[in-house]
Coordinates of C-alpha atoms in Angstrom, one line a residue:
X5 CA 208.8 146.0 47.2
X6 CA 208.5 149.1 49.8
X7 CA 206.3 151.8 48.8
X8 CA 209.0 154.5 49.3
X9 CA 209.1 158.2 47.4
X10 CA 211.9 160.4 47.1
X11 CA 210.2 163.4 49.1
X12 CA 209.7 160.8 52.0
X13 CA 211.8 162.0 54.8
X14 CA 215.1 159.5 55.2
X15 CA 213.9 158.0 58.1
X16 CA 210.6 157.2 57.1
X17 CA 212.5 155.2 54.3
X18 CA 214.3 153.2 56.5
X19 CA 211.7 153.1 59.1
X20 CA 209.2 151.6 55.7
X21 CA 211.8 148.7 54.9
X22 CA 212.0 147.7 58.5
X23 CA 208.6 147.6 58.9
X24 CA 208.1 145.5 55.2
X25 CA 210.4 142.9 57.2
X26 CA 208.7 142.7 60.1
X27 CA 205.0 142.5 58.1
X28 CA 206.9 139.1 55.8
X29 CA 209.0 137.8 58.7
X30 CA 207.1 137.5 61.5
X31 CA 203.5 138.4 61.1
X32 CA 203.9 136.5 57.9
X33 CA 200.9 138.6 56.2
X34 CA 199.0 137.5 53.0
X35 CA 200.4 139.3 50.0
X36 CA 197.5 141.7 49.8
X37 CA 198.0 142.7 52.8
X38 CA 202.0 143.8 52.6
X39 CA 200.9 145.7 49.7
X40 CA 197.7 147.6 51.0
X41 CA 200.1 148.3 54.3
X42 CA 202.8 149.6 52.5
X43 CA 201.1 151.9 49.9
X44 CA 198.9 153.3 53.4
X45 CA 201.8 153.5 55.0
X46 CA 204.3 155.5 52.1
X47 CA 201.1 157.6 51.9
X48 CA 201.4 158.7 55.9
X49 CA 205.0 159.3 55.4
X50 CA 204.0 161.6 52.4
X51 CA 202.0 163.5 54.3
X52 CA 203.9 163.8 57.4
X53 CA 206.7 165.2 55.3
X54 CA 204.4 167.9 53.6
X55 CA 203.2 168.8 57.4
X56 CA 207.1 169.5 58.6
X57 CA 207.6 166.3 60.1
X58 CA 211.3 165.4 60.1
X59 CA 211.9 162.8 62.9
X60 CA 209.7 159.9 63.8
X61 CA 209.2 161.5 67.3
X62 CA 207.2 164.2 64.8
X63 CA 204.6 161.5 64.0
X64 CA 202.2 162.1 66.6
X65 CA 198.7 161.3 66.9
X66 CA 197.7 165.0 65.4
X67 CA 199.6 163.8 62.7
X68 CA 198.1 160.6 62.4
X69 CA 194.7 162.1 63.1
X70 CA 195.2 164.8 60.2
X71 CA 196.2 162.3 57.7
X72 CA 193.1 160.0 58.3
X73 CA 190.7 163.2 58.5
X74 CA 192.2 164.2 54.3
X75 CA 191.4 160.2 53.4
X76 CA 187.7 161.0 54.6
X77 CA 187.9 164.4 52.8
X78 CA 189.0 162.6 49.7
X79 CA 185.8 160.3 49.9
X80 CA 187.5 156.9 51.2
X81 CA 185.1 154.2 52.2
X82 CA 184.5 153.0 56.0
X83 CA 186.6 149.9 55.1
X84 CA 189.2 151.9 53.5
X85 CA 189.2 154.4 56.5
X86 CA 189.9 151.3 58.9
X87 CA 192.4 149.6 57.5
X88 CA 194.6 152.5 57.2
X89 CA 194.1 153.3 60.8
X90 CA 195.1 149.9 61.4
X91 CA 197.9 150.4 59.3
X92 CA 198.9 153.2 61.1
X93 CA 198.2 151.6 64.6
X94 CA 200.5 148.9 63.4
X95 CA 203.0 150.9 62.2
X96 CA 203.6 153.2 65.6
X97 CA 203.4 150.1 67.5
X98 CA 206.3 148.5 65.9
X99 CA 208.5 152.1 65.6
X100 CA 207.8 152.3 69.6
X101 CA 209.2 148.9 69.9
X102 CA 212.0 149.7 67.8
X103 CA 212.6 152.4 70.8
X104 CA 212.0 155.2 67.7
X105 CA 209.0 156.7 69.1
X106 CA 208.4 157.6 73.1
X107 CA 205.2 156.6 73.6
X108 CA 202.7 155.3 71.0
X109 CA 200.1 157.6 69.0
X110 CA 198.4 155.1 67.4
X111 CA 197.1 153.8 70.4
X112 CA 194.8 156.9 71.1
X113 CA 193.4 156.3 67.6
X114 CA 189.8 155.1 67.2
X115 CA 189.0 152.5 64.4
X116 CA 186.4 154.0 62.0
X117 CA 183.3 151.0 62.1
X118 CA 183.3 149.2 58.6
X119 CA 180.2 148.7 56.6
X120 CA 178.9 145.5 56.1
X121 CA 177.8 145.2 53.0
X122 CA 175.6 142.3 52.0
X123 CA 178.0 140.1 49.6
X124 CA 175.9 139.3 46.5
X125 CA 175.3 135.9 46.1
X126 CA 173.6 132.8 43.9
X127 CA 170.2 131.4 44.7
X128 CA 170.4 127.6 45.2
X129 CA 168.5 127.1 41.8
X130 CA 171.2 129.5 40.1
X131 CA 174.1 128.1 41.3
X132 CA 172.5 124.3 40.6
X133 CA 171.9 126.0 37.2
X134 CA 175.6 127.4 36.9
X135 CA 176.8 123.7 37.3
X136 CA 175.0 121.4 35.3
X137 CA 174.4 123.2 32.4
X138 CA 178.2 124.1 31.8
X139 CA 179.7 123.1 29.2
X140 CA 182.9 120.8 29.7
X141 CA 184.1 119.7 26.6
X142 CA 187.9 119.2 26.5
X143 CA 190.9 119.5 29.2
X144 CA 190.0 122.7 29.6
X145 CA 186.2 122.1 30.4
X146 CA 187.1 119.5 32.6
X147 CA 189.2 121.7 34.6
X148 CA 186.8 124.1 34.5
X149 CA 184.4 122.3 35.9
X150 CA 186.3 120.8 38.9
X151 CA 187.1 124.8 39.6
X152 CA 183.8 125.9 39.7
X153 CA 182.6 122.8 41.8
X154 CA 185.7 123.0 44.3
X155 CA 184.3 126.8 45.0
X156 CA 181.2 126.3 45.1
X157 CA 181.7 122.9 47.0
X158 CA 183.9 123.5 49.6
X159 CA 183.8 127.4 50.0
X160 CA 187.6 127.7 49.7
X161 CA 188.8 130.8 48.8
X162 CA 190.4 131.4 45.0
X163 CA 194.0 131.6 46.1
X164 CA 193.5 128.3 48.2
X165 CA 192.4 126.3 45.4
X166 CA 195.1 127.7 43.1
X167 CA 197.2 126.3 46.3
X168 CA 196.3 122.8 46.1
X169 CA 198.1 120.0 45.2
X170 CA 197.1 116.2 43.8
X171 CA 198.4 114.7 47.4
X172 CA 196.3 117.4 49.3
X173 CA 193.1 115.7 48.2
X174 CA 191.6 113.0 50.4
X175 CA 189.8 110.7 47.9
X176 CA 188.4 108.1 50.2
X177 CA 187.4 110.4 52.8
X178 CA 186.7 113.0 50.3
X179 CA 188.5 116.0 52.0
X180 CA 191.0 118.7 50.9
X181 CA 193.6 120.0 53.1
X182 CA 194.2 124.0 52.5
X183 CA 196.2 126.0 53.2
X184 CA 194.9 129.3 54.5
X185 CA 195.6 132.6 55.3
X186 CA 198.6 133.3 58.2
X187 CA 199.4 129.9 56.8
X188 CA 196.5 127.7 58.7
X189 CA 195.9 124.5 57.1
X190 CA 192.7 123.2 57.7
X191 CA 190.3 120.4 56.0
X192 CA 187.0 120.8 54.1
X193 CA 185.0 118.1 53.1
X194 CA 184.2 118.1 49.8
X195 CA 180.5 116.9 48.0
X196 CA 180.1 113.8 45.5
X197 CA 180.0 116.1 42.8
X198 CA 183.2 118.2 43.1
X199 CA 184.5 115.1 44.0
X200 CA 183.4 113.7 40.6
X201 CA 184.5 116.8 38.9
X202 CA 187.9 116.5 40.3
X203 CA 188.2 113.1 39.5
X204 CA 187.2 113.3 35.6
X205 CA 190.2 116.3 35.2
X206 CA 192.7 114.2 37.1
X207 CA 192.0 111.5 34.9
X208 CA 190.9 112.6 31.7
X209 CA 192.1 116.6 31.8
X210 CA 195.2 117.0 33.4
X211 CA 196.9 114.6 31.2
X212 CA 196.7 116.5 28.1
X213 CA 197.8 119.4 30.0
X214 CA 200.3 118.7 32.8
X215 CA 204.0 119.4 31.3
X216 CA 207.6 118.6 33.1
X217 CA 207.3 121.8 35.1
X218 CA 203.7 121.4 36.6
X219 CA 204.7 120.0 39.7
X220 CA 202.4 118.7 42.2
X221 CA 199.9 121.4 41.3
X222 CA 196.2 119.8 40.8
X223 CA 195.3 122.9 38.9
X224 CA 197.1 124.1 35.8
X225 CA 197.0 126.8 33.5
X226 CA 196.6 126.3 29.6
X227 CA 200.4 126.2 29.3
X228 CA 200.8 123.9 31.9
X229 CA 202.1 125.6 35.1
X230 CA 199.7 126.0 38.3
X231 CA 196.5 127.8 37.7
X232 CA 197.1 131.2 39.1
X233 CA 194.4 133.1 41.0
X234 CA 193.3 135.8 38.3
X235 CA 193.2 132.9 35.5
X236 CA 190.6 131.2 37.7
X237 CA 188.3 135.0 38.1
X238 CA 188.4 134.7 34.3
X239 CA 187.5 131.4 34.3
X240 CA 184.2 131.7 36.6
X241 CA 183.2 134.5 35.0
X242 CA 183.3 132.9 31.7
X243 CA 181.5 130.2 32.9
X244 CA 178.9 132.4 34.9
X245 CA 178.5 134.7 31.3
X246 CA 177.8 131.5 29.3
X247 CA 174.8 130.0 31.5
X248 CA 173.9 133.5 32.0
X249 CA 173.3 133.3 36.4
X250 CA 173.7 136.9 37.7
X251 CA 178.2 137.3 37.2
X252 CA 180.1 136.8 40.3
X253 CA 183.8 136.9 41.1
X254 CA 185.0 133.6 43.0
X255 CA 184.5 135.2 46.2
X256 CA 181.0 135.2 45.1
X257 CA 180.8 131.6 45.0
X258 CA 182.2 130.9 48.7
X259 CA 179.8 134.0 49.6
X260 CA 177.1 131.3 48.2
X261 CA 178.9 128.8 49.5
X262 CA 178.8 129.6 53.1
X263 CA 174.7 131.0 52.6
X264 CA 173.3 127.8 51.2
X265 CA 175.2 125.7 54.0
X266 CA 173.3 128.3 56.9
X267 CA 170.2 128.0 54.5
X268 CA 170.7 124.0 55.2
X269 CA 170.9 124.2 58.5
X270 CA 174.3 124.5 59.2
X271 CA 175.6 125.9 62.4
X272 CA 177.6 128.8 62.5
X273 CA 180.6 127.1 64.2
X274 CA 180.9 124.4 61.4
X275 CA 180.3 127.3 58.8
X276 CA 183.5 129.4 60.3
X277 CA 186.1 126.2 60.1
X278 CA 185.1 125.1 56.9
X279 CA 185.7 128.6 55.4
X280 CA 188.8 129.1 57.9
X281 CA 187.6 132.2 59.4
X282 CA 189.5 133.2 62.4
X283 CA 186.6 135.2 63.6
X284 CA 183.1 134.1 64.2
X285 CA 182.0 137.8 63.8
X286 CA 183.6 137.4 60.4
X287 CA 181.5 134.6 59.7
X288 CA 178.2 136.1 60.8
X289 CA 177.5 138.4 58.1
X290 CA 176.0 135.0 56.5
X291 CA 173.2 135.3 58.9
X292 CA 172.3 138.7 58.0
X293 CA 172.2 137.6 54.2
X294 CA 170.0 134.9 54.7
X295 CA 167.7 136.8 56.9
X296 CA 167.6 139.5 54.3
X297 CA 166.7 136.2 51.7
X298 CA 163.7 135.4 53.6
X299 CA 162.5 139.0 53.6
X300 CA 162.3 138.8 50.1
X301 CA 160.5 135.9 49.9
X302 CA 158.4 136.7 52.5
X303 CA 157.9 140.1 50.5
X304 CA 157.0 138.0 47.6
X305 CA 154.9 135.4 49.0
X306 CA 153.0 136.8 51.4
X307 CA 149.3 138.7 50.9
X308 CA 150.6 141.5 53.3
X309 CA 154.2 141.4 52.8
X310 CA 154.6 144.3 50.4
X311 CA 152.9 146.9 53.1

């Protein structure tokens, strides 16, 4: 899977697939991630090689700091920016440790500050819209429906719910256990009408489906096999085109997710497990959205709120 290229200098090869190893091994990063990493990463080597760098010593921070000043000549975005420096950080931290490098360059590397952009989102009467007037005729409905209600009920993110198996559902207590990223499991509760939704494809849906291969999988595909993540984009957007709510991805509905749970009252501890964020800050953007809701609505409402 490394991102190598033949005008890569030998030891940046080698130095590439040791660091791939490290990345799956013991940082045990998401899949995304390896690959964002690795394509930064082959793209440093690249350019070290086409600056004269033939040893690892070579990489120095000029080196590193040249390299990040072409992606902002290219046009890269903020977010873009910082996670190749912290690509690159990571990368001359583990060469160091390999003894490779003397001292570490990536340590007198500043991290570009990423833009938060507001993540679009449903209203409450959209996404109340979204669900009950779907249609869900069939196995497939059925199973559409349960998907869209599991993201929009319990905020989990798309891979997570592709994740889930029959025995990771709580029906009493009305909980799922997921599996999240850097392989935390944690448990969301999940509302009476996911719970419903789930219920009706278990029982009526997956039936018609399930094969001798489907496994534990609560989700399946058309064919039978687990659901798999960009099936389930395809689905919600389907879904979203025939109500006809503003489209979002299924990120968009754990973006709406998290919002209407703030909106409710919510706290933003609760907020952060239920989604499994391992940073509050991560989780706080959510205030900033709903702040920017009441604005509008304030700018719509109010006599003197357009001046």
């Amino acid at each position: 899977m490394t991102a190598v290229d033949g005008s890569q200098a030998p030891w940046a090869r080698e130095a590439l697939a040791d660091f791939e190893l490290h990345l799956r091994a013991e940082r045990d990063v998401s899949p995304h991630t390896l690959r964002a990493y690795l394509g930064d990463l082959a793209d440093l080597c690249l350019y070290a090689a086409n600056v004269g760098v033939g040893e690892p010593e070579g990489l120095d921070v000029g080196v590193l700091r040249g390299w990040l000043a072409r992606q902002h000549a290219l046009g890269r975005k903020r977010a873009t920016l910082a996670r190749r420096t912290a690509a690159a950080r990571a990368f001359t931290r583990h060469l160091h440790r390999r003894g490779l490098i003397s001292t570490d360059p990536g340590l007198l590397l500043g991290t570009p500050k990423r833009e938060r952009d507001l993540p679009a989102v449903l209203t409450q009467g959209e996404a109340a819209r979204l669900l009950d007037e779907m249609e869900a005729e069939g196995a497939l409905g059925l199973r559409d429906r349960a998907v869209l209600e599991v993201l929009y009920g319990t905020g989990v993110r798309v891979s997570e719910l592709c994740g889930l198996d029959i025995d990771d559902l709580d029906t009493a207590r009305r909980t799922a256990r997921v599996l999240g990223k850097g392989g935390r499991e944690r448990t969301v509760p999940m509302g009476e009408p996911a719970a419903r939704a789930v219920a009706d494809w278990l029982r009526r849906g997956r039936p018609a489906i399930v094969t001798k291969d489907s496994g534990p999988a609560l989700f399946l595909g058309a064919r039978g096999g687990r659901l798999h993540p960009t099936s389930a984009r395809r689905i919600v957007h389907t879904r979203i085109g025939e109500v006809g709510v503003p489209d979002l991805s299924p990120h968009g509905l754990r973006h709406s997710a998290a919002t209407h749970l703030l909106e409710g009252g919510a706290d933003l501890r609760s907020v952060q497990e239920i989604l499994g964020h391992a940073s509050l800050q991560t989780t706080q953007i959510y205030t900033h959205v709903s702040a920017e809701r009441l604005k509008q609505v304030h700018r719509q409402a109010h006599p003197r709120g357009a001046e």
